PDB file of C-alpha atoms in Angstrom:
ATOM      1  CA  UNK A  11       0.000   0.000   0.000  1.00  0.00           C
ATOM      2  CA  UNK A  12       0.964   3.645  -0.313  1.00  0.00           C
ATOM      3  CA  UNK A  13       3.353   4.623   2.440  1.00  0.00           C
ATOM      4  CA  UNK A  14       5.335   7.729   3.281  1.00  0.00           C
ATOM      5  CA  UNK A  15       7.630   7.477   6.277  1.00  0.00           C
ATOM      6  CA  UNK A  16       9.385  10.490   7.751  1.00  0.00           C
ATOM      7  CA  UNK A  17      12.449  10.367   9.967  1.00  0.00           C
ATOM      8  CA  UNK A  18      15.203  12.628  11.224  1.00  0.00           C
ATOM      9  CA  UNK A  19      13.341  14.797  13.686  1.00  0.00           C
ATOM     10  CA  UNK A  20      15.179  15.667  16.874  1.00  0.00           C
ATOM     11  CA  UNK A  21      15.843  18.267  19.554  1.00  0.00           C
ATOM     12  CA  UNK A  22      18.298  20.849  18.238  1.00  0.00           C
ATOM     13  CA  UNK A  23      19.636  24.152  19.507  1.00  0.00           C
ATOM     14  CA  UNK A  24      18.793  27.445  17.782  1.00  0.00           C
ATOM     15  CA  UNK A  25      21.079  27.955  14.824  1.00  0.00           C
ATOM     16  CA  UNK A  26      21.494  24.239  14.336  1.00  0.00           C
ATOM     17  CA  UNK A  27      20.664  21.987  11.401  1.00  0.00           C
ATOM     18  CA  UNK A  28      18.664  18.832  10.737  1.00  0.00           C
ATOM     19  CA  UNK A  29      17.995  16.709   7.688  1.00  0.00           C
ATOM     20  CA  UNK A  30      14.610  15.060   7.442  1.00  0.00           C
ATOM     21  CA  UNK A  31      13.975  12.064   5.202  1.00  0.00           C
ATOM     22  CA  UNK A  32      10.772  10.857   3.572  1.00  0.00           C
ATOM     23  CA  UNK A  33      10.841   7.326   2.179  1.00  0.00           C
ATOM     24  CA  UNK A  34       8.062   6.482  -0.267  1.00  0.00           C
ATOM     25  CA  UNK A  35       6.765   3.041  -1.160  1.00  0.00           C
ATOM     26  CA  UNK A  36       3.765   1.350  -2.737  1.00  0.00           C
ATOM     27  CA  UNK A  37       3.415   3.683  -5.720  1.00  0.00           C
ATOM     28  CA  UNK A  38       5.327   5.025  -8.704  1.00  0.00           C
ATOM     29  CA  UNK A  39       7.134   7.946  -7.095  1.00  0.00           C
ATOM     30  CA  UNK A  40       8.222   9.310 -10.473  1.00  0.00           C
ATOM     31  CA  UNK A  41       4.647  10.392 -11.269  1.00  0.00           C
ATOM     32  CA  UNK A  42       4.362  12.537  -8.169  1.00  0.00           C
ATOM     33  CA  UNK A  43       5.672  15.549  -6.380  1.00  0.00           C
ATOM     34  CA  UNK A  44       6.479  15.404  -2.691  1.00  0.00           C
ATOM     35  CA  UNK A  45       5.863  18.249  -0.315  1.00  0.00           C
ATOM     36  CA  UNK A  46       7.051  18.981   3.198  1.00  0.00           C
ATOM     37  CA  UNK A  47       4.681  20.492   5.723  1.00  0.00           C
ATOM     38  CA  UNK A  48       4.666  21.236   9.411  1.00  0.00           C
ATOM     39  CA  UNK A  49       2.130  21.747  12.154  1.00  0.00           C
ATOM     40  CA  UNK A  50       2.817  23.413  15.460  1.00  0.00           C
ATOM     41  CA  UNK A  51       0.460  22.981  18.433  1.00  0.00           C
ATOM     42  CA  UNK A  52      -2.658  25.080  18.004  1.00  0.00           C
ATOM     43  CA  UNK A  53      -1.749  26.096  14.456  1.00  0.00           C
ATOM     44  CA  UNK A  54      -2.847  25.039  11.001  1.00  0.00           C
ATOM     45  CA  UNK A  55      -0.748  22.740   8.887  1.00  0.00           C
ATOM     46  CA  UNK A  56       1.693  24.856   6.875  1.00  0.00           C
ATOM     47  CA  UNK A  57       3.262  24.017   3.518  1.00  0.00           C
ATOM     48  CA  UNK A  58       7.018  24.585   3.303  1.00  0.00           C
ATOM     49  CA  UNK A  59       8.450  23.232   0.070  1.00  0.00           C
ATOM     50  CA  UNK A  60       7.819  20.712  -2.663  1.00  0.00           C
ATOM     51  CA  UNK A  61       9.740  18.956  -5.401  1.00  0.00           C
ATOM     52  CA  UNK A  62       8.809  17.239  -8.628  1.00  0.00           C
ATOM     53  CA  UNK A  63      10.349  13.786  -8.658  1.00  0.00           C
ATOM     54  CA  UNK A  64      10.207  13.765 -12.459  1.00  0.00           C
ATOM     55  CA  UNK A  65      12.304  16.852 -13.157  1.00  0.00           C
ATOM     56  CA  UNK A  66      13.424  18.213  -9.800  1.00  0.00           C
ATOM     57  CA  UNK A  67      11.468  21.490  -9.959  1.00  0.00           C
ATOM     58  CA  UNK A  68      11.214  22.970  -6.505  1.00  0.00           C
ATOM     59  CA  UNK A  69       9.114  25.543  -4.729  1.00  0.00           C
ATOM     60  CA  UNK A  70       9.672  27.150  -1.336  1.00  0.00           C
ATOM     61  CA  UNK A  71       7.490  29.381   0.757  1.00  0.00           C
ATOM     62  CA  UNK A  72       9.116  32.663   1.714  1.00  0.00           C
ATOM     63  CA  UNK A  73       9.565  31.782   5.385  1.00  0.00           C
ATOM     64  CA  UNK A  74      12.046  28.995   4.582  1.00  0.00           C
ATOM     65  CA  UNK A  75      13.786  30.284   1.459  1.00  0.00           C
ATOM     66  CA  UNK A  76      17.535  30.358   2.004  1.00  0.00           C
ATOM     67  CA  UNK A  77      17.310  28.137   5.093  1.00  0.00           C
ATOM     68  CA  UNK A  78      15.639  24.923   3.911  1.00  0.00           C
ATOM     69  CA  UNK A  79      16.539  22.825   0.872  1.00  0.00           C
ATOM     70  CA  UNK A  80      14.411  20.052  -0.589  1.00  0.00           C
ATOM     71  CA  UNK A  81      16.019  17.334  -2.683  1.00  0.00           C
ATOM     72  CA  UNK A  82      15.300  13.849  -3.979  1.00  0.00           C
ATOM     73  CA  UNK A  83      17.134  10.587  -4.516  1.00  0.00           C
ATOM     74  CA  UNK A  84      15.121   8.632  -7.052  1.00  0.00           C
ATOM     75  CA  UNK A  85      17.198   5.492  -6.601  1.00  0.00           C
ATOM     76  CA  UNK A  86      16.322   5.442  -2.891  1.00  0.00           C
ATOM     77  CA  UNK A  87      12.699   6.616  -3.313  1.00  0.00           C
ATOM     78  CA  UNK A  88      13.563   9.295  -0.785  1.00  0.00           C
ATOM     79  CA  UNK A  89      12.991  13.026  -0.485  1.00  0.00           C
ATOM     80  CA  UNK A  90      15.010  15.105   1.944  1.00  0.00           C
ATOM     81  CA  UNK A  91      14.500  18.402   3.704  1.00  0.00           C
ATOM     82  CA  UNK A  92      17.755  19.986   4.826  1.00  0.00           C
ATOM     83  CA  UNK A  93      17.010  22.587   7.469  1.00  0.00           C
ATOM     84  CA  UNK A  94      19.667  25.117   8.497  1.00  0.00           C
ATOM     85  CA  UNK A  95      19.682  28.078  10.890  1.00  0.00           C
ATOM     86  CA  UNK A  96      16.805  26.590  12.820  1.00  0.00           C
ATOM     87  CA  UNK A  97      14.788  28.870  15.077  1.00  0.00           C
ATOM     88  CA  UNK A  98      12.433  28.148  17.975  1.00  0.00           C
ATOM     89  CA  UNK A  99       9.569  29.058  15.637  1.00  0.00           C
ATOM     90  CA  UNK A 100      10.462  26.023  13.513  1.00  0.00           C
ATOM     91  CA  UNK A 101       9.338  23.713  16.308  1.00  0.00           C
ATOM     92  CA  UNK A 102       6.586  21.489  14.932  1.00  0.00           C
ATOM     93  CA  UNK A 103       5.673  18.052  13.676  1.00  0.00           C
ATOM     94  CA  UNK A 104       6.970  17.772  10.116  1.00  0.00           C
ATOM     95  CA  UNK A 105       5.118  15.752   7.498  1.00  0.00           C
ATOM     96  CA  UNK A 106       5.736  14.725   3.917  1.00  0.00           C
ATOM     97  CA  UNK A 107       2.948  14.081   1.439  1.00  0.00           C
ATOM     98  CA  UNK A 108       2.433  13.338  -2.249  1.00  0.00           C
ATOM     99  CA  UNK A 109       0.539  15.049  -5.049  1.00  0.00           C
ATOM    100  CA  UNK A 110       0.226  13.853  -8.629  1.00  0.00           C
ATOM    101  CA  UNK A 111       2.536  15.702 -11.002  1.00  0.00           C
ATOM    102  CA  UNK A 112       0.728  16.510 -14.227  1.00  0.00           C
ATOM    103  CA  UNK A 113       3.844  18.249 -15.531  1.00  0.00           C
ATOM    104  CA  UNK A 114       1.989  21.527 -15.945  1.00  0.00           C
ATOM    105  CA  UNK A 115       2.698  24.783 -14.146  1.00  0.00           C
ATOM    106  CA  UNK A 116       4.049  25.270 -10.664  1.00  0.00           C
ATOM    107  CA  UNK A 117       3.438  22.704  -7.966  1.00  0.00           C
ATOM    108  CA  UNK A 118       2.671  24.342  -4.648  1.00  0.00           C
ATOM    109  CA  UNK A 119       2.785  22.922  -1.102  1.00  0.00           C
ATOM    110  CA  UNK A 120      -0.935  23.382  -0.493  1.00  0.00           C
ATOM    111  CA  UNK A 121      -2.198  20.713   1.907  1.00  0.00           C
ATOM    112  CA  UNK A 122      -5.574  20.098   0.182  1.00  0.00           C
ATOM    113  CA  UNK A 123      -3.753  19.131  -3.027  1.00  0.00           C
ATOM    114  CA  UNK A 124      -1.962  16.209  -1.344  1.00  0.00           C
ATOM    115  CA  UNK A 125      -3.637  12.832  -1.042  1.00  0.00           C
ATOM    116  CA  UNK A 126      -1.303  10.672   1.044  1.00  0.00           C
ATOM    117  CA  UNK A 127       0.609  11.661   4.163  1.00  0.00           C
ATOM    118  CA  UNK A 128       3.236  10.283   6.466  1.00  0.00           C
ATOM    119  CA  UNK A 129       2.853  10.016  10.214  1.00  0.00           C
ATOM    120  CA  UNK A 130       5.158  12.953  10.964  1.00  0.00           C
ATOM    121  CA  UNK A 131       8.421  13.500  12.791  1.00  0.00           C
ATOM    122  CA  UNK A 132       8.918  15.901  15.696  1.00  0.00           C
ATOM    123  CA  UNK A 133      11.386  18.770  15.396  1.00  0.00           C
ATOM    124  CA  UNK A 134      12.074  20.801  18.528  1.00  0.00           C
ATOM    125  CA  UNK A 135      14.333  23.838  18.461  1.00  0.00           C
ATOM    126  CA  UNK A 136      15.280  24.901  21.952  1.00  0.00           C
ATOM    127  CA  UNK A 137      18.296  25.792  24.053  1.00  0.00           C
TER     128      UNK A 137
END
């Protein structure tokens, strides 16, 4: 069955870095884009970045541009989110999800567009 499994969350000090992984299985990853999202307590789920597996096109929301980098390893069916210069405001549960890539226009990390989600991984930024 379709599965997305996140890992890599941890407790990190402000200014630190983490790399999250999202391993996909049970579907043809090459036909999809993968997005990264996060949800802090009491807040709505927020889209951060997404990547087309087919051609590597990426999109970032302004709040993470220059700090976060999304990438993919097609051979490993894995998408990564490298997070640098972490701030306490980045504390949240981080999720990856898939959306079908029609190959047209810009793919955005909008939660309603994504039809399968992982279980999430906790990132805590604190001194």
